[in-house]
Amino acid sequence: MSARINTKRRGPLAFISLMALLIVAGSGQTWAAQNSAQAGVSAPRIMPAESVPVQVQNGTAQLIGKHADDATLNLLFMLPIRDPAGLEAFIADVGDPDSPNYGRYLTLDEANARFNPDITHEQSVVSWLRSGGITNVVTTPNHLYVKASGATSSFSALLNVQFNDYMLDGRRIYSVNQPPVLPAQVSGDISWITNLSSVATYRTMISKGTLASRTPIPAGSEAQKISPLNNGNAHGQAPYYPQDLANAYDVNPLWNGGFKGNGTTVAITLWGAAPSDLSLDTWAGDTAAAVATRANGRLAIIPIDGGSTIGDPTEASLDILASGGMAYQAQIRFYQARTDRNGDPDTAGLVDALNAAGTDTVANRQITNSWSGDENSEGINSFEPVLQSNSATGHNYIFSSGDAGSASPFTGRDPYPGYPSSSPYVTSVGGTRFVANVGTTWPGERSWDYIPASGGYAPQGSGGGFSLRFGRPTWQVAAGFNNPKRGYPDVAVLADPGGPGDPQGFYVCTDYQGGIGCGDVGGTSLSAPLWAGMMAITNQYIVANNRPALGFANPRLYKLATDPQSYAPLHDTMQGTNGAYATGGGWDAVTGLGSPDLMNIARDLNTFSDVSTGNTFYPYIECLTSRYIISGYADNTFRPNNNVTRGQLSKIVSNSANFTDDAGAQLFQDVPAGSTYFDYVQRLAHRGIMGGYPCGGAGEPCGAGNKPYFRVNNNATRGQSSKVVANTFFPGCNAGIGP
């Protein structure tokens, strides 16, 4: 038995969002400028008019009455970043491979000392809240905000407002009736107050095709046959399995090299119910792919502020299966934000989930988010400090670009930017569709086809456009980009869910109608976790090659797309539109820089800042480092003109040839057994590859047996040595042919 689910993923145009109507192009300052300007204020301050939802201001929301005095409110009091301009410059610098600071992200303590809010702001706000009767007050490890829960009456008195109840689009909401007034004692300590209303402003970016009820396959059953291939069977046609996407996006070489996500973590921030292990194991049985579950210890559900079990678990299933399908030995951590009685998340809960993922002691380098709203003051002032601060500590927030093309899915205004995708501190992932079934290589792609709004529904297609608030970041330089504002998406992967008779998405199993349902699911909710999983194994690869880990990826990705590379890192999509914008050569506001050739991205990232692609020794150095035969230094340099000792060269040559035999008895007086290079020198000498020098020379007296000297500390340059070794053991490297 199957159930047909609307494939268009559209929202009613009648659903008017707070977010869409609060911004006018060019109006106001960025959150950073606002925060900086208000520091040191010592007089009472009225919060901006945007603190009150526009629907309350214009009467769209129908007043019911006063919100109950004893009802609990959960508010965040955002604190001003200490040096937002300096923080912006630091993030650009640490992501620039030409900078000596490349990859040198801050620790949490360092970020607190340099950029995060001064603790005096935090202490001031905590004292003020407690003096007003708010006892449930919590701070964060990075001091970005003070979290407070308490009675409505207490907050009303502190903020000089009244909280009322309203009806809006069939939902009961609460809201302040006017902008809050901050007293002088905290007027310079608070940059924004989050959750002053409960207008629903965020939704997931998931699009379902057909889910069909089916018999579950428990873990370990005979029906669950694990394929001898890398990660399961290839389906060859939609809905696609992980192995199909590995074939299309050149993931297999990384898997073959042992880079499967071992030791890495992918974080998911979302809300609502999590899938059962039974549904996840059923998917594994069908695809023969590895899966993260609670039982096998690779899936952790982490409730934030109580979490939530309300809602359809399909989104969480997709995020877990897509990210884990690419990084199939990684740990998957689901930071589960709370929801209200309608099943909607509140902004404060999402802020807390994002920040929990970014400050967890577990290294969540990739944090994927399959949800979006419209660009507005509430979102920007609440999320931007979290995104920026945690980018400085080496985290990469990856967001779906949206499913309504260039339009707002909430109001239908077109074009209109989505947020957080328009933030300069996230990697925004747009959507594509394959133009043919997937074989063993990339089948070609175009943008996720645009479908105009009709019948009261929003349009459909890969989200993309330009911010109204954020200028173009310094790193956003690419062919095809000529706008003064931040453009998104940055990259793209498969998203199109197709429709009846035209499956295009990813194969997913989830808890469905009291049982298990499986079928095709897509949207940019698929794109973001796929990209996160691929970034996890890419990071694993480059770290194993002694390169700095990739945190906030955008500066590096745009460099890859702009500078000449040995390997083509991205597939440029040249067909399709998302409404207001069309695809084209280079970057475009539909699919960004394009979709990945992951092995090529990994190899291009596996370069040193002092060895450009035009360097004489580049192909030899790249060839050897990709085979773990030689490595660079912790500052991302190779130093090709530095000397390498004869002892080091012995090690390089021995490793190149994979010599592992017994080294035998000591041959050289200056290389005794137990010395660093003994095994390597002995193996090469026995084979006649490298020899020594007769004893009796200056400082080299003959001893028992008149053994020769090897002179392990004599030098050759590292570049010359690379060329010798590469040409000897790996013919073809001199033509730029890698592993």
XYZ file of C-alpha atoms in Angstrom:
739
model
C 0.000 0.000 0.000
C 1.388 3.406 -0.883
C 0.400 6.970 -0.180
C 0.904 9.828 -2.618
C 2.424 12.906 -1.046
C 2.493 16.323 -2.651
C 5.767 16.524 -4.563
C 5.837 20.261 -5.060
C 6.903 21.273 -1.544
C 4.970 24.514 -1.671
C 3.682 26.741 1.051
C 0.423 28.719 0.901
C 0.924 32.229 -0.335
C -1.519 33.308 2.346
C 1.099 32.383 4.983
C 2.544 35.835 5.625
C 5.942 35.689 7.297
C 7.300 38.210 9.703
C 10.648 37.773 8.029
C 9.772 38.892 4.528
C 8.314 42.280 5.305
C 10.810 43.675 7.761
C 13.608 44.417 5.314
C 13.864 47.011 2.599
C 16.891 46.810 0.330
C 19.651 49.076 1.568
C 17.902 49.976 4.812
C 19.596 49.750 8.163
C 23.025 48.496 9.142
C 24.317 44.976 9.376
C 24.024 43.278 12.732
C 27.735 43.793 13.324
C 27.574 47.541 12.789
C 24.529 47.829 15.009
C 26.190 45.859 17.781
C 29.369 47.871 17.580
C 27.524 51.187 17.586
C 25.528 50.437 20.696
C 28.434 49.400 22.916
C 28.827 51.724 25.858
C 25.260 53.063 25.785
C 24.371 54.247 29.286
C 20.913 55.764 28.799
C 17.591 53.937 28.390
C 17.241 52.543 24.873
C 14.147 51.631 22.882
C 14.644 48.470 20.831
C 14.077 48.772 17.051
C 10.559 48.707 15.641
C 11.353 45.316 14.053
C 11.106 43.844 17.554
C 7.341 43.799 16.951
C 6.082 41.524 14.136
C 4.779 43.469 11.171
C 1.540 41.477 11.363
C 0.937 42.939 14.822
C 1.883 46.409 13.667
C -0.464 46.382 10.663
C -3.354 44.517 12.297
C -3.082 41.325 10.228
C -2.765 39.412 13.485
C -6.109 39.553 15.294
C -5.866 40.449 18.971
C -7.397 37.891 21.324
C -6.316 39.310 24.660
C -3.511 39.528 27.139
C -1.062 36.612 27.299
C -1.344 34.753 30.624
C 0.838 36.342 33.298
C 1.985 32.952 34.570
C 2.801 31.553 31.118
C 6.492 30.720 30.655
C 8.501 32.605 28.060
C 11.935 31.532 26.762
C 13.971 34.550 25.666
C 17.548 35.076 24.555
C 19.364 38.290 25.366
C 22.035 38.575 22.668
C 25.272 40.293 23.694
C 27.479 42.487 21.452
C 30.435 40.876 19.668
C 33.592 42.617 20.849
C 35.252 43.319 17.491
C 32.979 42.275 14.609
C 35.160 43.842 11.918
C 38.264 42.167 13.315
C 36.443 38.855 13.527
C 35.348 39.168 9.898
C 38.934 39.865 8.818
C 40.242 36.941 10.875
C 37.843 34.445 9.272
C 38.777 35.594 5.764
C 42.485 35.368 6.604
C 42.374 31.933 8.258
C 40.557 30.573 5.202
C 43.028 32.014 2.672
C 45.582 29.364 1.597
C 48.043 32.136 0.686
C 48.040 33.456 4.259
C 50.583 32.280 6.862
C 47.584 31.970 9.191
C 45.746 29.513 6.922
C 43.968 26.837 8.942
C 45.005 28.291 12.299
C 41.541 28.477 13.816
C 41.019 29.738 17.335
C 40.284 27.630 20.345
C 37.154 28.538 22.269
C 39.271 30.223 24.943
C 41.117 32.258 22.305
C 37.855 33.314 20.651
C 36.529 34.392 24.049
C 39.646 36.431 24.701
C 39.704 38.159 21.296
C 36.238 38.473 19.819
C 33.356 37.068 21.814
C 31.342 39.369 24.115
C 33.103 40.666 27.173
C 31.949 38.761 30.217
C 31.034 42.036 31.922
C 28.077 42.338 29.519
C 26.975 38.861 30.516
C 27.288 39.542 34.230
C 25.355 42.794 33.922
C 22.439 41.137 32.105
C 22.340 38.174 34.492
C 22.187 40.490 37.511
C 19.429 42.594 35.940
C 17.305 39.557 35.074
C 17.628 38.054 38.526
C 16.768 41.364 40.162
C 13.552 41.302 38.121
C 12.521 37.875 39.376
C 13.909 35.718 36.527
C 15.723 32.904 38.301
C 16.169 30.428 35.424
C 19.139 32.104 33.755
C 21.801 30.216 31.761
C 24.964 31.427 30.020
C 26.889 29.848 27.144
C 30.550 28.756 26.790
C 31.198 31.527 24.243
C 29.189 34.214 26.111
C 27.129 35.104 23.018
C 23.808 35.349 24.836
C 22.021 34.918 28.128
C 19.180 32.407 28.066
C 16.283 33.210 30.398
C 12.998 31.450 31.176
C 10.364 32.963 33.392
C 6.837 34.251 33.860
C 5.342 36.585 31.281
C 4.528 39.122 33.997
C 8.183 39.356 35.027
C 9.407 39.962 31.496
C 6.632 42.478 30.886
C 7.775 44.532 33.851
C 11.469 44.305 32.936
C 10.898 45.315 29.311
C 8.025 47.780 29.770
C 5.797 45.884 27.310
C 2.633 43.814 27.304
C 2.572 40.345 25.792
C -0.700 39.622 23.982
C -2.242 36.620 22.236
C -3.236 36.864 18.570
C -4.683 34.681 15.822
C -2.566 34.559 12.670
C -3.220 32.204 9.753
C -5.218 29.888 11.972
C -2.558 29.711 14.691
C -2.592 31.203 18.147
C 0.574 33.193 18.749
C 1.915 35.588 21.358
C 3.758 38.852 20.783
C 4.882 42.046 22.456
C 2.615 44.992 21.750
C 5.467 47.515 21.351
C 9.274 47.603 21.202
C 10.895 46.904 24.585
C 12.638 49.617 26.538
C 16.009 48.663 28.037
C 16.960 50.521 31.224
C 20.254 52.382 31.361
C 21.967 49.664 33.419
C 21.822 47.152 30.509
C 21.191 49.375 27.468
C 24.766 48.878 26.228
C 24.888 45.185 27.088
C 22.087 43.790 24.919
C 22.196 43.791 21.118
C 18.882 41.983 20.506
C 16.127 40.087 22.324
C 15.045 36.863 20.647
C 11.595 35.236 20.922
C 9.529 38.324 21.665
C 6.882 36.678 19.483
C 6.008 33.150 18.370
C 5.312 33.860 14.701
C 6.462 30.757 12.772
C 9.311 31.794 10.491
C 11.333 28.664 9.657
C 10.547 25.491 7.788
C 12.416 22.479 6.499
C 13.454 22.288 2.853
C 12.236 18.737 2.188
C 10.314 17.537 -0.863
C 8.799 14.070 -0.911
C 7.925 11.928 -3.856
C 6.176 8.652 -3.068
C 6.571 6.830 0.246
C 5.317 3.249 0.235
C 4.602 1.179 3.348
C 6.812 -1.884 3.605
C 7.902 -4.697 5.897
C 10.767 -3.643 8.178
C 14.147 -5.327 7.920
C 15.728 -5.650 11.371
C 19.460 -5.224 11.746
C 21.376 -8.472 11.274
C 18.578 -10.310 9.494
C 19.247 -12.519 6.492
C 17.553 -9.950 4.261
C 20.152 -7.336 5.145
C 23.004 -8.300 2.850
C 26.006 -6.005 2.890
C 27.490 -5.399 -0.540
C 31.180 -6.055 -1.230
C 31.300 -2.610 -2.874
C 32.359 0.511 -0.969
C 29.069 1.487 0.611
C 26.277 -0.650 -0.666
C 24.789 -1.412 -4.046
C 24.435 0.966 -6.962
C 20.804 1.406 -7.994
C 21.654 3.135 -11.250
C 18.430 5.096 -11.375
C 16.366 7.278 -9.075
C 15.679 7.169 -6.235
C 19.430 6.964 -5.798
C 21.485 5.025 -3.249
C 24.731 6.276 -1.658
C 26.838 4.240 -4.073
C 25.148 5.983 -7.019
C 26.127 9.378 -5.663
C 29.652 8.137 -4.966
C 29.874 7.134 -8.624
C 28.470 10.454 -9.840
C 30.569 12.718 -7.623
C 33.901 10.811 -7.677
C 33.797 9.719 -4.047
C 35.029 6.165 -4.600
C 38.772 6.967 -4.668
C 38.497 8.470 -1.198
C 36.560 5.479 0.113
C 39.082 3.152 -1.533
C 41.850 4.989 0.286
C 40.173 4.319 3.636
C 38.563 7.748 3.999
C 35.053 6.822 5.089
C 34.518 9.293 7.914
C 36.342 7.342 10.609
C 37.096 9.684 13.477
C 34.994 12.523 12.047
C 31.645 13.933 13.166
C 28.742 15.410 11.249
C 26.334 17.495 13.324
C 22.689 18.044 12.346
C 20.604 20.854 13.802
C 16.892 20.386 13.353
C 13.672 20.005 15.310
C 11.016 17.349 15.685
C 11.026 13.567 15.878
C 14.045 11.406 15.127
C 13.708 8.185 13.103
C 13.686 4.793 14.769
C 16.604 2.398 14.408
C 14.178 0.004 12.727
C 13.540 2.434 9.861
C 17.269 3.115 9.503
C 18.088 -0.594 9.467
C 15.383 -1.186 6.856
C 17.093 1.367 4.611
C 20.429 -0.377 5.175
C 18.847 -3.684 4.218
C 17.484 -2.267 0.971
C 20.644 -0.408 -0.096
C 23.282 -2.690 1.494
C 24.846 0.539 2.772
C 26.237 1.154 6.240
C 23.980 3.194 8.512
C 24.404 5.127 11.752
C 22.021 3.978 14.496
C 21.734 4.322 18.233
C 22.421 0.624 18.599
C 25.736 0.671 16.747
C 26.825 3.808 18.597
C 27.242 6.050 15.552
C 24.026 8.074 16.026
C 23.418 10.327 19.008
C 20.200 12.279 19.588
C 20.941 15.332 21.741
C 17.808 17.182 22.962
C 18.389 20.924 23.299
C 16.154 22.748 25.791
C 14.100 19.570 26.116
C 14.084 18.715 22.405
C 10.895 17.557 20.706
C 9.280 14.364 19.478
C 6.505 16.172 17.589
C 6.368 15.918 13.819
C 7.227 13.824 10.796
C 10.696 12.216 11.189
C 11.298 12.142 7.413
C 13.529 15.224 7.472
C 15.724 13.819 10.217
C 15.859 10.471 8.395
C 17.006 12.200 5.206
C 19.696 14.203 6.996
C 21.063 11.153 8.818
C 21.011 8.871 5.768
C 22.403 11.419 3.301
C 25.277 12.683 5.446
C 25.993 9.195 6.774
C 25.716 7.726 3.288
C 28.738 9.770 2.206
C 30.732 9.603 5.459
C 29.611 6.093 6.319
C 31.884 5.545 9.295
C 31.381 9.005 10.827
C 29.564 9.834 14.023
C 26.227 11.562 13.385
C 24.979 13.891 16.126
C 21.417 15.241 15.902
C 20.980 18.425 17.977
C 17.223 18.402 18.415
C 15.695 21.831 19.029
C 12.414 22.255 20.868
C 9.084 22.981 19.179
C 5.873 24.650 20.310
C 2.475 22.947 20.558
C 2.012 23.448 16.810
C 5.218 21.569 16.049
C 7.027 24.734 14.961
C 10.499 25.690 16.208
C 11.146 28.997 17.882
C 14.124 31.130 16.966
C 15.655 30.899 20.433
C 15.607 27.103 20.329
C 17.319 27.033 16.933
C 19.962 29.510 18.087
C 20.665 27.299 21.078
C 20.908 24.159 18.930
C 23.296 25.833 16.461
C 25.475 27.110 19.270
C 25.447 23.788 21.119
C 26.739 22.070 17.983
C 29.428 24.735 17.572
C 30.652 24.694 21.184
C 30.366 20.977 21.936
C 33.628 19.407 23.074
C 33.111 16.930 20.220
C 34.725 18.337 17.074
C 31.639 19.007 14.942
C 33.564 20.496 12.055
C 30.604 20.037 9.656
C 27.184 21.249 10.898
C 24.354 20.663 8.420
C 21.019 22.481 8.467
C 18.075 21.644 6.206
C 15.864 24.588 7.074
C 15.415 28.207 6.127
C 13.409 31.380 6.565
C 13.371 34.822 4.984
C 16.084 37.399 5.611
C 15.042 39.711 8.478
C 16.243 41.436 11.624
C 15.098 38.734 14.043
C 17.038 36.026 12.238
C 20.129 38.075 11.493
C 20.530 39.512 14.987
C 19.894 36.111 16.573
C 21.881 33.739 14.341
C 24.696 35.831 12.922
C 26.798 36.035 16.118
C 26.626 32.240 16.467
C 27.542 31.604 12.833
C 30.406 34.083 12.851
C 31.915 33.241 16.228
C 31.887 29.487 15.687
C 33.316 29.854 12.178
C 36.400 31.351 13.823
C 36.845 28.149 15.834
C 36.898 25.951 12.725
C 33.245 25.013 12.231
C 31.437 25.026 8.894
C 27.688 25.708 8.995
C 26.150 24.200 5.850
C 22.630 25.323 4.894
C 20.022 24.378 2.323
C 19.616 27.254 -0.139
C 15.819 26.834 -0.285
C 13.180 25.075 -2.386
C 11.201 28.012 -3.804
C 13.697 29.188 -6.401
C 14.397 32.899 -6.198
C 11.152 33.587 -4.286
C 10.128 33.650 -0.663
C 8.143 30.490 0.161
C 6.302 32.480 2.824
C 5.050 35.546 0.943
C 5.643 34.796 -2.724
C 7.718 37.959 -3.119
C 10.142 37.295 -5.980
C 13.055 37.713 -5.859
C 13.566 37.636 -2.118
C 16.544 36.250 -0.172
C 16.442 33.325 2.213
C 18.284 33.285 5.507
C 20.540 31.875 6.988
C 21.622 30.913 3.432
C 22.382 34.570 2.665
C 24.751 34.845 5.638
C 28.411 35.382 4.708
C 29.305 32.774 7.363
C 27.561 29.706 5.943
C 28.125 27.422 2.983
C 24.851 27.520 1.075
C 24.034 24.444 -1.023
C 21.698 24.640 -3.994
C 20.032 21.878 -5.965
C 20.493 20.041 -9.253
C 19.099 17.064 -11.112
C 20.949 14.472 -13.166
C 20.304 14.563 -16.903
C 20.732 10.776 -17.245
C 20.818 7.691 -15.056
C 23.992 7.294 -13.024
C 26.514 4.743 -14.226
C 30.095 4.756 -13.009
C 30.803 8.435 -13.663
C 29.164 11.851 -13.565
C 26.036 11.712 -15.777
C 25.731 15.457 -16.329
C 23.579 17.895 -14.364
C 21.312 20.867 -14.746
C 19.618 22.993 -12.127
C 16.630 21.687 -10.228
C 13.873 22.629 -12.668
C 11.911 25.763 -11.857
C 8.122 25.504 -11.546
C 6.295 28.853 -11.226
C 3.857 29.596 -8.428
C 0.315 28.458 -9.173
C -2.880 27.525 -7.393
C -1.908 29.339 -4.200
C 1.411 27.534 -3.916
C 4.937 28.922 -3.910
C 7.300 28.195 -6.805
C 9.692 25.274 -6.776
C 13.369 25.007 -7.595
C 16.884 25.581 -6.309
C 16.942 28.515 -3.900
C 19.294 31.336 -4.748
C 19.707 35.059 -5.020
C 21.327 38.038 -3.320
C 21.172 39.392 0.204
C 19.500 42.700 0.946
C 21.591 43.183 4.094
C 25.060 41.704 3.542
C 27.652 43.077 1.149
C 29.727 40.759 -0.991
C 32.359 39.088 1.230
C 35.986 39.614 0.276
C 36.377 35.937 -0.593
C 33.359 35.818 -2.949
C 35.261 36.350 -6.168
C 34.420 34.138 -9.138
C 33.739 34.280 -12.836
C 30.095 35.193 -13.333
C 29.808 37.054 -10.019
C 29.274 40.801 -10.416
C 26.918 41.854 -7.617
C 27.824 44.124 -4.663
C 25.791 41.916 -2.273
C 26.401 38.461 -0.851
C 25.171 35.918 -3.386
C 24.068 32.358 -2.731
C 24.199 29.362 -3.113
C 27.911 28.642 -3.013
C 27.797 25.091 -4.396
C 25.166 22.527 -5.387
C 24.410 18.803 -5.462
C 21.411 16.599 -6.225
C 18.101 17.952 -4.875
C 15.257 17.550 -7.369
C 12.720 15.056 -5.943
C 11.018 14.666 -9.299
C 7.315 13.891 -9.252
C 4.785 11.177 -10.055
C 6.353 8.906 -12.652
C 9.601 10.895 -12.507
C 11.558 9.956 -9.372
C 14.739 11.983 -9.016
C 15.668 12.078 -5.363
C 17.415 9.975 -2.737
C 16.093 6.690 -1.385
C 14.901 7.113 2.213
C 13.127 4.938 4.771
C 11.377 6.505 7.724
C 8.668 5.931 10.326
C 5.401 6.242 8.410
C 1.718 5.696 9.229
C 2.534 3.587 12.278
C 5.045 1.480 10.362
C 7.917 1.996 7.939
C 7.712 3.840 4.623
C 10.364 4.052 1.917
C 10.620 6.093 -1.248
C 12.207 9.077 -3.012
C 12.879 12.268 -1.076
C 14.648 15.415 -2.202
C 14.830 19.181 -1.926
C 17.825 21.185 -0.816
C 17.239 19.336 2.453
C 19.087 16.579 0.593
C 21.799 18.859 -0.780
C 23.063 20.197 2.562
C 23.650 16.852 4.349
C 25.172 15.305 1.216
C 27.672 18.159 1.096
C 28.365 17.843 4.832
C 29.121 14.126 4.515
C 31.425 14.747 1.568
C 33.247 17.505 3.441
C 33.787 15.154 6.384
C 35.708 12.608 4.313
C 37.545 15.372 2.454
C 38.711 16.749 5.781
C 39.758 13.288 6.869
C 41.872 13.001 3.718
C 43.635 16.357 3.934
C 44.343 16.032 7.659
C 45.883 12.605 7.020
C 48.140 14.402 4.545
C 49.286 16.817 7.246
C 47.239 19.715 5.862
C 45.215 22.113 8.009
C 41.642 20.964 8.499
C 39.017 22.780 6.476
C 36.641 24.733 8.708
C 34.501 27.470 7.147
C 34.989 26.315 3.566
C 33.897 29.256 1.412
C 37.190 31.180 1.107
C 38.950 27.976 0.023
C 36.162 26.845 -2.333
C 36.151 30.138 -4.210
C 39.945 29.955 -4.509
C 39.617 26.472 -6.010
C 37.120 27.751 -8.544
C 39.083 30.880 -9.431
C 42.746 29.807 -9.430
C 44.121 27.238 -11.907
C 43.992 23.715 -10.452
C 45.630 20.465 -11.456
C 42.279 18.701 -11.225
C 38.888 20.156 -12.183
C 37.179 20.462 -8.782
C 33.630 21.390 -9.832
C 31.050 20.609 -12.502
C 29.697 23.878 -13.887
C 25.943 23.660 -14.521
C 24.905 25.495 -17.665
C 21.198 24.729 -17.936
C 18.178 25.839 -15.960
C 16.715 28.694 -13.948
C 15.215 29.258 -10.516
C 12.868 32.012 -11.644
C 14.612 35.367 -11.442
C 18.073 33.941 -12.129
C 19.593 31.601 -14.704
C 22.561 29.273 -14.691
C 25.676 30.294 -16.594
C 29.422 29.950 -16.800
C 31.190 30.210 -13.447
C 29.135 31.194 -10.413
C 25.386 31.729 -10.695
C 22.528 32.359 -8.248
C 20.992 28.945 -8.974
C 23.758 26.381 -8.461
C 26.633 28.545 -7.208
C 30.051 27.306 -8.305
C 28.580 23.956 -9.336
C 28.611 20.380 -8.055
C 31.669 18.521 -6.751
C 34.186 16.150 -8.201
C 35.137 15.174 -4.691
C 38.417 13.402 -5.317
C 39.577 16.343 -7.392
C 38.566 18.769 -4.628
C 40.486 16.660 -2.117
C 43.590 16.555 -4.319
C 43.435 20.272 -5.017
C 43.134 20.974 -1.296
C 46.104 18.700 -0.761
C 48.525 21.438 -1.799
C 50.982 23.635 0.051
C 50.868 27.420 0.249
C 54.456 27.677 -1.044
C 54.081 25.190 -3.926
C 51.816 26.646 -6.601
C 50.589 24.598 -9.526
C 53.187 26.340 -11.686
C 56.105 25.367 -9.450
C 58.733 23.161 -11.133
C 58.372 20.497 -8.472
C 54.579 20.697 -7.982
C 53.589 17.458 -9.775
C 56.264 15.425 -7.986
C 55.470 16.825 -4.557
C 51.714 16.357 -5.085
C 52.264 12.797 -6.270
C 54.326 11.807 -3.239
C 52.321 13.601 -0.573
C 49.075 12.077 -1.833
C 50.709 8.676 -1.266
C 51.878 9.606 2.284
C 55.507 9.186 1.264
C 56.533 12.722 2.125
C 54.743 15.430 4.077
C 54.878 19.124 4.778
C 54.984 21.234 7.907
C 52.256 22.304 10.316
C 52.073 25.789 8.779
C 50.896 24.312 5.423
C 54.279 24.796 3.762
C 56.454 22.225 2.003
C 59.620 24.335 1.733
C 60.803 22.819 -1.564
C 64.093 24.724 -1.509
C 65.022 23.510 1.935
C 67.496 20.693 2.113
C 66.596 17.125 2.918
C 69.260 15.020 4.582
C 70.522 11.775 3.115
C 68.867 10.042 6.047
C 65.508 11.628 5.255
C 65.941 10.795 1.581
C 66.562 7.167 2.521
C 63.262 7.123 4.369
C 61.431 8.675 1.410
C 62.876 6.222 -1.101
C 62.302 3.223 1.157
C 58.681 4.207 1.752
C 58.161 4.862 -1.959
C 59.234 1.323 -2.778
C 57.344 -0.090 0.223
C 60.470 -1.844 1.474
C 59.637 -3.636 4.727
C 62.246 -6.420 4.865
C 64.664 -6.989 7.730
C 67.362 -4.327 7.756
C 70.160 -6.735 8.630
C 73.403 -6.088 10.432
C 74.963 -2.635 10.693
C 76.723 -1.533 7.471
C 77.780 2.048 8.284
C 79.763 3.299 11.236
C 77.629 6.461 11.597
C 74.254 4.674 11.368
C 74.076 2.249 14.301
C 71.119 -0.013 14.977
C 68.360 1.903 16.758
C 69.074 5.221 15.047
C 66.211 7.042 13.311
C 67.165 6.103 9.765
C 68.815 2.718 10.351
C 66.131 0.561 8.711
C 65.768 2.809 5.663
C 69.506 3.232 5.063
C 70.215 -0.476 5.465
C 67.441 -1.548 3.072
C 68.629 0.818 0.351
C 72.280 -0.061 0.819
C 71.576 -3.803 0.559
C 69.883 -3.116 -2.786
C 72.630 -0.848 -4.071
C 70.288 2.144 -4.350
C 72.294 4.391 -2.044
C 75.851 3.849 -0.893
C 78.286 5.311 1.589
C 81.757 6.812 1.719
C 85.014 5.025 2.642
C 86.297 5.558 6.139
C 89.537 7.401 6.748
C 88.450 10.839 5.646
C 88.455 13.963 7.799
C 86.504 13.233 10.960
C 85.617 9.748 9.748
C 88.187 7.381 11.270
C 88.201 3.727 10.396
C 87.099 1.415 13.138
C 86.531 -2.272 13.571
C 85.835 -3.797 10.161
C 86.657 -0.513 8.390
C 82.966 0.162 7.815
C 82.081 3.077 5.529
C 80.206 6.214 6.532
C 76.770 7.087 5.175
C 76.730 10.794 6.177
C 73.041 10.876 7.099
C 73.129 14.618 7.729
C 74.434 15.647 4.328
C 71.852 17.413 2.196
C 69.904 17.509 -1.054
C 66.936 19.851 -1.623
C 63.455 18.563 -0.811
C 62.212 19.490 -4.269
C 65.012 17.687 -6.098
C 64.506 14.632 -3.924
C 60.803 14.601 -4.728
C 61.553 14.656 -8.437
C 64.030 11.782 -8.184
C 61.692 9.616 -6.154
C 58.599 10.399 -8.217
C 60.305 9.697 -11.529
C 61.887 6.499 -10.200
C 58.846 4.878 -8.656
C 55.822 6.641 -10.163
C 56.265 7.223 -13.913
C 53.751 9.738 -15.158
C 53.936 12.077 -12.181
C 55.992 14.487 -14.260
C 52.918 14.921 -16.454
C 50.827 15.937 -13.478
C 49.221 12.527 -13.168
C 48.329 11.931 -9.545
C 47.378 8.775 -7.717
